[in-house]
Short mmCIF file of C-alpha atoms in Angstrom, two decimals:
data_model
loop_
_atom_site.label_atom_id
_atom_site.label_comp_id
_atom_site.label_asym_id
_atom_site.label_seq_id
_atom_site.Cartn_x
_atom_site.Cartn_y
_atom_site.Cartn_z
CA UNK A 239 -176.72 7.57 -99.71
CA UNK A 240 -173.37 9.46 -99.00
CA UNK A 241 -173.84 12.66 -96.93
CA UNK A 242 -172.47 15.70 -98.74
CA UNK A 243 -169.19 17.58 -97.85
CA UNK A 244 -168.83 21.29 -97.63
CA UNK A 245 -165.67 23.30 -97.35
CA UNK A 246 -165.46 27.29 -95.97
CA UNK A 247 -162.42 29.49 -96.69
CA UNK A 248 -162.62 32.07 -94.31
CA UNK A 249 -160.60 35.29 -95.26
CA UNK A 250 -160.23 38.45 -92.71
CA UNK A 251 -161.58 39.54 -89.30
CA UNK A 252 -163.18 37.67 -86.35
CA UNK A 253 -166.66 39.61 -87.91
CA UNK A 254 -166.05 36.77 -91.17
CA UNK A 255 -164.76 34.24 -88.80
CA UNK A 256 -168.14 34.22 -86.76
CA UNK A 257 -170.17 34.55 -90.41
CA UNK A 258 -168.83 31.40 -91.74
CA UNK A 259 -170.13 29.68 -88.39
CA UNK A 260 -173.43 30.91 -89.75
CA UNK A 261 -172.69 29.94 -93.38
CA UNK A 262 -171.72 26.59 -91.83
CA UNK A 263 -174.73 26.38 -90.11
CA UNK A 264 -176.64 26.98 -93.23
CA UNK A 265 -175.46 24.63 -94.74
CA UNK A 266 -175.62 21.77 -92.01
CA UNK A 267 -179.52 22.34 -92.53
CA UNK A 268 -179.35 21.32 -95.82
CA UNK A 269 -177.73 18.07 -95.03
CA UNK A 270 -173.98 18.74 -95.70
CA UNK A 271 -171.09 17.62 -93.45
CA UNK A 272 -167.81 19.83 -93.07
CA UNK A 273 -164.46 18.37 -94.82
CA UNK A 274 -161.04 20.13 -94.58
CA UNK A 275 -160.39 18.05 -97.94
CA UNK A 276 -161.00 20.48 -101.24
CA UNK A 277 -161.08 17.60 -103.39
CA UNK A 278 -163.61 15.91 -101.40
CA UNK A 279 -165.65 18.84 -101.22
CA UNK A 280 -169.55 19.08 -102.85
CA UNK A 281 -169.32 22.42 -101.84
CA UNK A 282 -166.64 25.39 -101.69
CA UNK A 283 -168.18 28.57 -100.16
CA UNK A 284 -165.35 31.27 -100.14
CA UNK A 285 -166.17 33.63 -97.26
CA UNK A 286 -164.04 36.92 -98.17
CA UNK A 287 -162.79 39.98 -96.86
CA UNK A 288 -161.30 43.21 -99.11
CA UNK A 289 -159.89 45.21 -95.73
CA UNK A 290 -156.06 44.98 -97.52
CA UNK A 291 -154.94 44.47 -100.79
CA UNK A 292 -152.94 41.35 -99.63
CA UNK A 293 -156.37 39.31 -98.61
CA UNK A 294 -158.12 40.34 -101.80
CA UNK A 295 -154.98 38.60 -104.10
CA UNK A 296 -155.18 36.03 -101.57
CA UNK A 297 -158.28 34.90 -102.60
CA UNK A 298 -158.00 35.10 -106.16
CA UNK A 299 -155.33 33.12 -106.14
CA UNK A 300 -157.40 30.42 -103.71
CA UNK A 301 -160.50 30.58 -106.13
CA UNK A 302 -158.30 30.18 -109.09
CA UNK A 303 -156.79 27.16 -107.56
CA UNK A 304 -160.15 25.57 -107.77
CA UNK A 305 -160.24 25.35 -111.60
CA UNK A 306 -158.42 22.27 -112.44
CA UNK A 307 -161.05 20.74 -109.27
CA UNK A 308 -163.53 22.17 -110.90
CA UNK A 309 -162.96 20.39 -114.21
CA UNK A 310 -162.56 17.52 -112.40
CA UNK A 311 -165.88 17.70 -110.59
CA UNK A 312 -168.54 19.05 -112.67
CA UNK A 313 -171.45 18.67 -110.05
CA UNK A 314 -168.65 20.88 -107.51
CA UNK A 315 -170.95 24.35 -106.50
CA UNK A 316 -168.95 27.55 -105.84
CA UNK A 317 -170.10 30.22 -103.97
CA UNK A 318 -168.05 33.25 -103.27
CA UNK A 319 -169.77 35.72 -100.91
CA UNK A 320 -168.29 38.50 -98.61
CA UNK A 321 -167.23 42.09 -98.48
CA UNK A 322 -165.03 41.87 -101.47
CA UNK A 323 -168.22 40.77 -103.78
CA UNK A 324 -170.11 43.79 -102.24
CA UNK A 325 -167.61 46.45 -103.71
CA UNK A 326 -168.69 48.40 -107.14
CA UNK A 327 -168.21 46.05 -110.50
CA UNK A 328 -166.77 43.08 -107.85
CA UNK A 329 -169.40 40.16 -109.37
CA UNK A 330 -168.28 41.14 -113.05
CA UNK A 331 -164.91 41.00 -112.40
CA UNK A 332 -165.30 37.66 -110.94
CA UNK A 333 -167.73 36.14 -113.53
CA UNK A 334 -165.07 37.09 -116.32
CA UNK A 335 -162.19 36.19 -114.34
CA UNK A 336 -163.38 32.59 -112.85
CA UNK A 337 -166.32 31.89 -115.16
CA UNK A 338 -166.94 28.54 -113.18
CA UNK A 339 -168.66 30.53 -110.10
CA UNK A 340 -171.72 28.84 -109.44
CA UNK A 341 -173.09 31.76 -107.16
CA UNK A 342 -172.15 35.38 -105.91
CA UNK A 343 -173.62 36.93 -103.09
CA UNK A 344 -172.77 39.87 -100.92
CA UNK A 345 -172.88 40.94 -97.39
CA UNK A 346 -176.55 42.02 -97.27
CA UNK A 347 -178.32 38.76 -98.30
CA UNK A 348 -175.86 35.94 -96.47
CA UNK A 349 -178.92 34.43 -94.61
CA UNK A 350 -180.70 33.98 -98.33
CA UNK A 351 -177.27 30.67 -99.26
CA UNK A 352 -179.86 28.16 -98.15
CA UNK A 353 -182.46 29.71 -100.81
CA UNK A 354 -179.73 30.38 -103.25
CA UNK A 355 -178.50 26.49 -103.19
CA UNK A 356 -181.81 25.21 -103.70
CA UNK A 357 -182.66 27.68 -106.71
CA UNK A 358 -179.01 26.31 -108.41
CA UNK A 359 -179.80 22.78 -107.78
CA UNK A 360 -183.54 23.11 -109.50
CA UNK A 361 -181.49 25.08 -112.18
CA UNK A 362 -178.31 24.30 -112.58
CA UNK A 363 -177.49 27.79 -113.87
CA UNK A 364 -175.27 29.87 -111.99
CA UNK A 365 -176.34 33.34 -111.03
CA UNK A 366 -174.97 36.64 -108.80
CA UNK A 367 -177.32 38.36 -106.83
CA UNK A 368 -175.46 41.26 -104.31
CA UNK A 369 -177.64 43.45 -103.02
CA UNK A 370 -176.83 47.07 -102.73
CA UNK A 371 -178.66 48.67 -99.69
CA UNK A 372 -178.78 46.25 -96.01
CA UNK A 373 -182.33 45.33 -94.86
CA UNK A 374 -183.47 44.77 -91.67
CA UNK A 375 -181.73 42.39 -89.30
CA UNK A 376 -182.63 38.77 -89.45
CA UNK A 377 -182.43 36.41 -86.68
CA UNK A 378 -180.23 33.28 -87.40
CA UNK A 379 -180.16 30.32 -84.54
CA UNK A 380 -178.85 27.41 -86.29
CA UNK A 381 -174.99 28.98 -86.00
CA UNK A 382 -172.36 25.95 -85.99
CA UNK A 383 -170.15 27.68 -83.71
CA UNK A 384 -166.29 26.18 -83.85
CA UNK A 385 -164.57 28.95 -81.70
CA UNK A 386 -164.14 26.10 -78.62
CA UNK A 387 -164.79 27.95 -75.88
CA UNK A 388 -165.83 31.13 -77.25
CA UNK A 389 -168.72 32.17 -78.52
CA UNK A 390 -169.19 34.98 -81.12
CA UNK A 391 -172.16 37.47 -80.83
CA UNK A 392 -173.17 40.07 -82.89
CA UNK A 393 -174.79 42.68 -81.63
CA UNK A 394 -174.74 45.56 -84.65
CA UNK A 395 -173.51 46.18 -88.20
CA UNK A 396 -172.32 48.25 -90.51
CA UNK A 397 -170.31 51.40 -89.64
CA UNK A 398 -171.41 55.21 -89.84
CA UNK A 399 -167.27 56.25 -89.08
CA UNK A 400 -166.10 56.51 -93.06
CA UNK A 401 -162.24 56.04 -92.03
CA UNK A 402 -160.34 57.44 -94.78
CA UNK A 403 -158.31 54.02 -95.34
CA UNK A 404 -161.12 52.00 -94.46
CA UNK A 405 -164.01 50.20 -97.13
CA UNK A 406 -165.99 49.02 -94.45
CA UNK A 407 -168.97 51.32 -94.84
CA UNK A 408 -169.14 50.80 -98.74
CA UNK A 409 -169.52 47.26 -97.75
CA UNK A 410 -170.66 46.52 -94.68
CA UNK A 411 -173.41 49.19 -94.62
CA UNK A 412 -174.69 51.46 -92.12
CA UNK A 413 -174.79 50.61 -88.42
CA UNK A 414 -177.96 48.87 -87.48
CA UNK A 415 -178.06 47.43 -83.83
CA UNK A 416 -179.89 43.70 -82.83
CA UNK A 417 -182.57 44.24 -80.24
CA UNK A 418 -181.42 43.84 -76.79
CA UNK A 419 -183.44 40.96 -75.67
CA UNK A 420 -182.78 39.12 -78.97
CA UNK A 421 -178.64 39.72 -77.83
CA UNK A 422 -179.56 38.33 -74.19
CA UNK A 423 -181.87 35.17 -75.27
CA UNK A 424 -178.78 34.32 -77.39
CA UNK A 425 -176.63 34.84 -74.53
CA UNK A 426 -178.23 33.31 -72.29
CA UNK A 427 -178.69 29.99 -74.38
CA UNK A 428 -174.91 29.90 -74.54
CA UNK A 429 -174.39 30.02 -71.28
CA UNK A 430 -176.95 27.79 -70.50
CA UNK A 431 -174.99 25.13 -72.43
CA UNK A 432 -172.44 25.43 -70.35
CA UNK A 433 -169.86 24.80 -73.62
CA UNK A 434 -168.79 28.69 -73.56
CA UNK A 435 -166.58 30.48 -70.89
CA UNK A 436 -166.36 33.80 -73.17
CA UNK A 437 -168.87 35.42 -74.54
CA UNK A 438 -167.26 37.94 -77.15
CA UNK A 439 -169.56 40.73 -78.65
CA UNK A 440 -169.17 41.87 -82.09
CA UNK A 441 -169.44 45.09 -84.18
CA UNK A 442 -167.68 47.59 -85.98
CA UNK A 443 -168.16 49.76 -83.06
CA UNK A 444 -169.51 48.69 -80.26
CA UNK A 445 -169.47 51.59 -78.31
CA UNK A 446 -172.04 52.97 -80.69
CA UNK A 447 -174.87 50.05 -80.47
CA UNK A 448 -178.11 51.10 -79.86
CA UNK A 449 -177.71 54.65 -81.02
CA UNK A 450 -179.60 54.05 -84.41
CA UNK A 451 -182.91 53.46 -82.07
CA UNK A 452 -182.97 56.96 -81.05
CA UNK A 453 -184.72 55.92 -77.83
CA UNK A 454 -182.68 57.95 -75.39
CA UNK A 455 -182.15 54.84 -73.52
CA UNK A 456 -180.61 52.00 -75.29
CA UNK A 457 -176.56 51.96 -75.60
CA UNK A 458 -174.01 50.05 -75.29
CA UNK A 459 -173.66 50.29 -71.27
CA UNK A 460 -176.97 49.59 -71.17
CA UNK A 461 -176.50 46.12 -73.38
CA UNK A 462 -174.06 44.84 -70.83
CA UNK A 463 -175.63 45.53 -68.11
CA UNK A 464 -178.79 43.64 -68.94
CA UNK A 465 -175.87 40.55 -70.07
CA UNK A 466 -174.62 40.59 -66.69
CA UNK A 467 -177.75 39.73 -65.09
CA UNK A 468 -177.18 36.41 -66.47
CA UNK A 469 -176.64 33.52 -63.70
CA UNK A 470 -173.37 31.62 -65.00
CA UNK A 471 -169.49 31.24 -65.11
CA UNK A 472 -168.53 33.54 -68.17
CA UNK A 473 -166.65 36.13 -69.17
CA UNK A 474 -168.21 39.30 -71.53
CA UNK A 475 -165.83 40.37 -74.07
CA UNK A 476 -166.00 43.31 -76.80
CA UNK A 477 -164.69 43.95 -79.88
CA UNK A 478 -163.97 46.42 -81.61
CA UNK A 479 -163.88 49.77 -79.96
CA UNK A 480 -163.77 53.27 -81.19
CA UNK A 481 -161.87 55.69 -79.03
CA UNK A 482 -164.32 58.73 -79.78
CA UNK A 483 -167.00 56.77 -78.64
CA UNK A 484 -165.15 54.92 -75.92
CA UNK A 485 -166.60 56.44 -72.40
CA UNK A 486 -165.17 57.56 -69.20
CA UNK A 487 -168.68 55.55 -67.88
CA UNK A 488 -168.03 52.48 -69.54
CA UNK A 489 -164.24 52.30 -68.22
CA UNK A 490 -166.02 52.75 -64.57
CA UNK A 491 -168.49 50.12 -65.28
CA UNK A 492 -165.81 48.04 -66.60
CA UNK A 493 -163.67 48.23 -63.34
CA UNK A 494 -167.32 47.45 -61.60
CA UNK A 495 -168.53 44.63 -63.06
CA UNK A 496 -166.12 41.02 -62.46
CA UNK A 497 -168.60 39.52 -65.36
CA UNK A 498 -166.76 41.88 -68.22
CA UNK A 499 -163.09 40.98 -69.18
CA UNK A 500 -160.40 43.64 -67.61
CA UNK A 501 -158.92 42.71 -71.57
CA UNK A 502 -159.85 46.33 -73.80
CA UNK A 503 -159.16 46.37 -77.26
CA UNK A 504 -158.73 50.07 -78.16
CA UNK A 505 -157.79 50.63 -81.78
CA UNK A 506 -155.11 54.08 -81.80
CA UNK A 507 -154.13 53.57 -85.54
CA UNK A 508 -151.61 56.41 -85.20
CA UNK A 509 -149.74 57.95 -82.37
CA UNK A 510 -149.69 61.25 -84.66
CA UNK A 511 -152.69 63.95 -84.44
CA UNK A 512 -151.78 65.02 -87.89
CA UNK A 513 -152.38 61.37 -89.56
CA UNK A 514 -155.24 60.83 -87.04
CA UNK A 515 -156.90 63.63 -88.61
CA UNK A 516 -156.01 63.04 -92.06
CA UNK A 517 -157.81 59.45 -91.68
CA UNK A 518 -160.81 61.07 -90.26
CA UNK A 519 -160.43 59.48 -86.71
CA UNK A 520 -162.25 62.28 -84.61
CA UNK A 521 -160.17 61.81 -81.61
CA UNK A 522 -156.52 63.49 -80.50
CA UNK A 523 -153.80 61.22 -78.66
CA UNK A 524 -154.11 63.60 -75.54
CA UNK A 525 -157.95 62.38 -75.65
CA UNK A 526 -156.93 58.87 -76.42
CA UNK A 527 -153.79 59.23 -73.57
CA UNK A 528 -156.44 60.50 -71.17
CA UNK A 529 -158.59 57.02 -71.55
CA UNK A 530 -155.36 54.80 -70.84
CA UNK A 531 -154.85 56.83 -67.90
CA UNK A 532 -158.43 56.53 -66.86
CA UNK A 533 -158.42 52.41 -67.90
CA UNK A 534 -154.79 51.80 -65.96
CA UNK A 535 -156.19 53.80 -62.32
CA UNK A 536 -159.71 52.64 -62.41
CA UNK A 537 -158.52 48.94 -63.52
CA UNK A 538 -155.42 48.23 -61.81
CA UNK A 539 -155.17 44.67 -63.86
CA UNK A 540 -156.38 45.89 -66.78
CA UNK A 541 -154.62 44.94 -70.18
CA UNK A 542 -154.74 46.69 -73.38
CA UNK A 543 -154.09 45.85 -77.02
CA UNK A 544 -154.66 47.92 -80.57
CA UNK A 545 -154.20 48.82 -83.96
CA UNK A 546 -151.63 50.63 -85.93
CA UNK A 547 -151.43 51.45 -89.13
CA UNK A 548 -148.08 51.92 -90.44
CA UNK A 549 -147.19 54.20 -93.34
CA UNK A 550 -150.14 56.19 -93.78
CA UNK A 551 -150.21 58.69 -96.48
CA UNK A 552 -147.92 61.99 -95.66
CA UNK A 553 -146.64 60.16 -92.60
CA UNK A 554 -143.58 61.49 -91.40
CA UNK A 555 -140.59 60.43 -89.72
CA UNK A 556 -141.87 62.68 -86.86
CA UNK A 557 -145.40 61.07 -86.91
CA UNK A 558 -143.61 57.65 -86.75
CA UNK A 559 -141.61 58.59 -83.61
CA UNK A 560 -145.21 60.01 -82.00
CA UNK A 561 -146.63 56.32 -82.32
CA UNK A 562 -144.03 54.20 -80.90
CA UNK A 563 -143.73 57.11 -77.99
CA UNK A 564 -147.59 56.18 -77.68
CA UNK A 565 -146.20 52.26 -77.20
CA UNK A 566 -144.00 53.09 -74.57
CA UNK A 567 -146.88 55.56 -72.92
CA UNK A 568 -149.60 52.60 -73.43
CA UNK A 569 -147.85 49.36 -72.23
CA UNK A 570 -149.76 47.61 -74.80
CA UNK A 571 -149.47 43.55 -74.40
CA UNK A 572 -150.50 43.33 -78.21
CA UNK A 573 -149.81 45.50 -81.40
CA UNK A 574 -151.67 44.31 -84.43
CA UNK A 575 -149.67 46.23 -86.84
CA UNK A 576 -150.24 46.62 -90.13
CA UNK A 577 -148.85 48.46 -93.14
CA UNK A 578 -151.17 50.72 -95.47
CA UNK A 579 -152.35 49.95 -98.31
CA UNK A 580 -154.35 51.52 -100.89
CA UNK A 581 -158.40 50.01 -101.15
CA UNK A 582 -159.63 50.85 -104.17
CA UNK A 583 -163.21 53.45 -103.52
CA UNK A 584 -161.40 54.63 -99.88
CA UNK A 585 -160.30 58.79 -99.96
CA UNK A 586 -157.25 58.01 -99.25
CA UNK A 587 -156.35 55.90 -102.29
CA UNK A 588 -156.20 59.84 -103.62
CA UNK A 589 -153.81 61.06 -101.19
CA UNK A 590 -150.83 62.28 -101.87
CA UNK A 591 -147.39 61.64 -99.75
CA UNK A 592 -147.51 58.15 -100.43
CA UNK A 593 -145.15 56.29 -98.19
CA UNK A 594 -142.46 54.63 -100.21
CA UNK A 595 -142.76 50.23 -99.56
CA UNK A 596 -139.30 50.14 -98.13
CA UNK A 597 -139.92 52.86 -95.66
CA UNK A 598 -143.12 51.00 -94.81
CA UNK A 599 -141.38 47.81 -93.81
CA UNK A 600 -138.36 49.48 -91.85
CA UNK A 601 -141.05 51.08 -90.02
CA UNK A 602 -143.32 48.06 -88.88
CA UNK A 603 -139.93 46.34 -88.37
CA UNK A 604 -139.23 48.83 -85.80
CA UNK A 605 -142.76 49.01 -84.01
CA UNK A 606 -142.72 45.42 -83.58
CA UNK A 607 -139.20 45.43 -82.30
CA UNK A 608 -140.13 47.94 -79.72
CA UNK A 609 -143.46 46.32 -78.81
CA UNK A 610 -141.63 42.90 -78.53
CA UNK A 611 -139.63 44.61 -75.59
CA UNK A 612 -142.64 45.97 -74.17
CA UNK A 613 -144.05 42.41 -73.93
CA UNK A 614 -141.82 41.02 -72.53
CA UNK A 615 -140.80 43.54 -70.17
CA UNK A 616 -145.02 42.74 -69.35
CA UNK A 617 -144.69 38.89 -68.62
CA UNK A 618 -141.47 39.33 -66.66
CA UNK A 619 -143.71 41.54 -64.32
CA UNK A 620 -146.06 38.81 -64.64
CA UNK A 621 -144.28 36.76 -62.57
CA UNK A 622 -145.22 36.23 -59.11
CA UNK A 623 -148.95 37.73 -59.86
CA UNK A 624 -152.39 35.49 -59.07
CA UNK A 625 -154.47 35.35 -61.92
CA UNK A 626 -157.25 34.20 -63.46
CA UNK A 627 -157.12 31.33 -66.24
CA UNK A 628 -159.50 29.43 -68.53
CA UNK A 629 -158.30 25.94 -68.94
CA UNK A 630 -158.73 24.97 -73.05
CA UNK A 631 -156.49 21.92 -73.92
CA UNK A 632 -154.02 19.06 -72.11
CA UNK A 633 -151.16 18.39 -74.45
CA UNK A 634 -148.65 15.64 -72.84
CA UNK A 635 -148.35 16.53 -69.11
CA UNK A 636 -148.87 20.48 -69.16
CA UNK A 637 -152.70 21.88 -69.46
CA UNK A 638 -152.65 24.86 -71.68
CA UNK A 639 -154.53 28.08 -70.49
CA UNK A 640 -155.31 31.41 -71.83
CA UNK A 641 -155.05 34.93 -69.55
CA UNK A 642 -158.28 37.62 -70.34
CA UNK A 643 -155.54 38.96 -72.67
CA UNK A 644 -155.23 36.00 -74.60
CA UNK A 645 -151.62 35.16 -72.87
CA UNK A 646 -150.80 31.41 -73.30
CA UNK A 647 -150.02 30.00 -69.61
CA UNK A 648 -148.62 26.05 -69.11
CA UNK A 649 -149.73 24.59 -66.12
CA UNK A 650 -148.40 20.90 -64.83
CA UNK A 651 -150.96 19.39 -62.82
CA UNK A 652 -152.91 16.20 -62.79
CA UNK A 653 -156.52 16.49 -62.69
CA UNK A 654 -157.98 20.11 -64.06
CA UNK A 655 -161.02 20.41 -65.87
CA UNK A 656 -161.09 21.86 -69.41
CA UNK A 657 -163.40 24.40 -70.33
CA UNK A 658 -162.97 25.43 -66.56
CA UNK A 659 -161.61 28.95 -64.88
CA UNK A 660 -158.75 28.36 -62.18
CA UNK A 661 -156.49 30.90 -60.31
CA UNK A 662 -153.43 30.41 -61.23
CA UNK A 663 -149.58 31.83 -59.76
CA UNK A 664 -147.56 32.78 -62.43
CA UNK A 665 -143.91 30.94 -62.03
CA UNK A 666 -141.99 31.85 -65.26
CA UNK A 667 -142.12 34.17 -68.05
CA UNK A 668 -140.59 32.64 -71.33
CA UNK A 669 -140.27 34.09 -74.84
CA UNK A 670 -143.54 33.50 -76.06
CA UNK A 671 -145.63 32.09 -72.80
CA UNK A 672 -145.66 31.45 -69.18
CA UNK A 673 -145.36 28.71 -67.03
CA UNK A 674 -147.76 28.66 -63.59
CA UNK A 675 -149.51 26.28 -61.30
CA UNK A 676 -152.91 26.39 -59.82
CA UNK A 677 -153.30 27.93 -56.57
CA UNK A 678 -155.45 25.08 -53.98
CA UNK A 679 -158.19 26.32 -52.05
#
């Protein structure tokens, strides 16, 4: 008997990325094997996200696509699940739109796609079912992880922030935090594989796990200090953080601790206190300016990326100027920038002073321009410096590495180890990557 294919479209954030391993895993259980092939497919599971505008007509346009398939292959199931079937009169729109939706679920029931396969296949009538409120966490261990070398962990979600541009509470939920030693036993089974070098913690904000016990002893700190116990060559990373959150006590135990990467991921969003307010941020850029301080003298090798929205409503040519001054204060070696857009159920779809599209792209033009400079200004200083490097692939004669920061490092040598750490000198700094060579003991 043939084995059954499944294909996942994965839309959004490393948060979806690490859910389709679990949707993939799901699905393994039943019996199917992953294709990359659509029209091969037994199964299309569309994994979405509805943070901008541009993913959510994205995936219409990918689900539409599936149609003429569809026709094609009668016994084809599609599932679409995700944040953007969690938001208000979502599953209608979809059922009228694509009638040939075999299922629609939400955020808060993912773990039920096994039971929801089954129930189509006894039926053969397709159904939504998106819950409206979360439920209490449920443990999931058959994950098919594909991040190579990295492992994805949650450890909470939901979000309690309500960012003013931001739909993630309406669809994610409220923050609810794993247990600690569930987050360690998972841990420490990846580690014990000895498949994963990084071990990369998940949540809307981390820096807020634990809080929703109301113990008075569980938090974030806490968490990765009981993960560090852990015998084992890996590295503990985070993501994402929320300055207001983001302590002076968790920089120092950062700069204490050689088992959590020197690699911080601190979202700004705006170099303006005006807009920072205005999206409901609950921090000021002297706050924010005193953290980078505190990160750069307490962690000497420490590197730090972010956020930035671009074009916020009422942003001015003044606020602009504040956030690429906040480039040039930060030394960031990575900008995700992005340029606003209105999500439908967010306050500031409402707002007023709405950024005209042409100012919008002159001004991410210009912040990447400047950050571009700022990078490489950043490898050129690079060069001469000892670091640390996990090896992932051999193409030709050069292994490939990754920095903590995620810089992409070529090494010539004849007999590393993949998967491995190595301390490497840094040689060259070209446009995109540098060039090294292991350091002998």
């Amino acid at each position: 008997m043939e084995t059954k294919k499944y294909l996942i479209e994965t839309f959004g954030c490393q948060m979806n990325i690490h859910d389709s391993e679990k949707i993939a895993g799901m699905l393994r259980n039943l019996g199917y094997e992953e294709t990359q092939d659509k029209f091969n497919a037994d199964i299309i599971v569309f994994n979405t996200c509805c943070i901008r505008e541009s993913a959510e007509l994205k995936i219409m346009a990918k689900i539409g696509d599936i149609k003429a398939i569809k026709k094609q292959n009668k016994n084809l199931i599609v599932v679409v699940c995700g944040c953007m079937t969690q938001q208000k009169g979502m599953p209608e729109n979809l059922k009228k739109k694509f009638p040939f939706i075999n299922i629609i679920m939400g955020t808060h029931n993912l773990e039920e796609l096994e039971n929801y396969i089954n129930k189509f296949n006894a039926t053969h009538k397709s159904f939504s079912d998106v819950w409206e409120k979360e439920k209490e966490i449920k443990e999931q261990t058959n994950v098919y992880r594909t991040s190579k070398y990295n492992a994805w962990v949650n450890i909470m979600y939901g979000c309690n922030n309500f960012c003013t541009y931001c739909i993630v509470p309406y669809v994610r939920g409220r923050e609810r935090s794993r247990k600690v030693e569930d987050i360690k036993e998972e841990v420490k089974n990846l580690v014990a594989s000895k498949k994963y070098k990084t071990i990369t913690l998940l949540g809307q904000n981390v820096n807020s796990y634990g809080l929703d016990f109301k113990d008075g002893k569980t938090n974030f700190i806490t968490l990765l200090k009981e993960l560090s116990t852990l015998e084992g060559d890996f590295k503990i990373k985070f993501m994402t953080s929320h300055p207001k959150d983001f302590s002076f006590e968790l920089i120092d135990y950062i700069a204490s601790n050689n088992k959590i990467s020197k690699s911080i991921h601190l979202p700004v969003q705006s170099g303006s206190n005006a807009i920072l307010k205005s999206m409901n941020r609950h921090y000021t850029i002297e706050h924010y300016k005193e953290l980078v301080d505190r990160i750069y003298s307490k962690i000497p090798n420490a590197t730090i990326t972010t956020d930035i929205i671009v074009g916020f409503p009422g942003e001015t040519d003044e606020d602009f100027i504040s956030t690429c001054n906040l480039l040039e204060y930060c030394n960031y070696s990575g900008v995700f920038g992005f340029v606003y857009s209105k999500r439908k159920g967010t306050p500031a779809e409402k707002f007023e002073n709405q950024v005209p599209i042409n100012v919008k792209r002159e001004r991410i033009t210009k912040l990447f321009d400047i950050q571009h400079k700022i990078v490489k200004k950043l490898s050129d200083q690079l060069v001469g410096k000892e670091i640390e490097v996990l090896i992932e692939d051999k193409v030709k004669n050069f292994y490939i590495g990754k920095t903590e920061a995620g810089k992409t490092i070529k090494i010539k040598d004849e007999d590393l180890q993949v998967g491995e750490f190595y301390k490497v000198r840094i040689n060259k700094a070209l446009t995109n990557d540098l060039v090294g060579e292991i350091i002998k003991c």
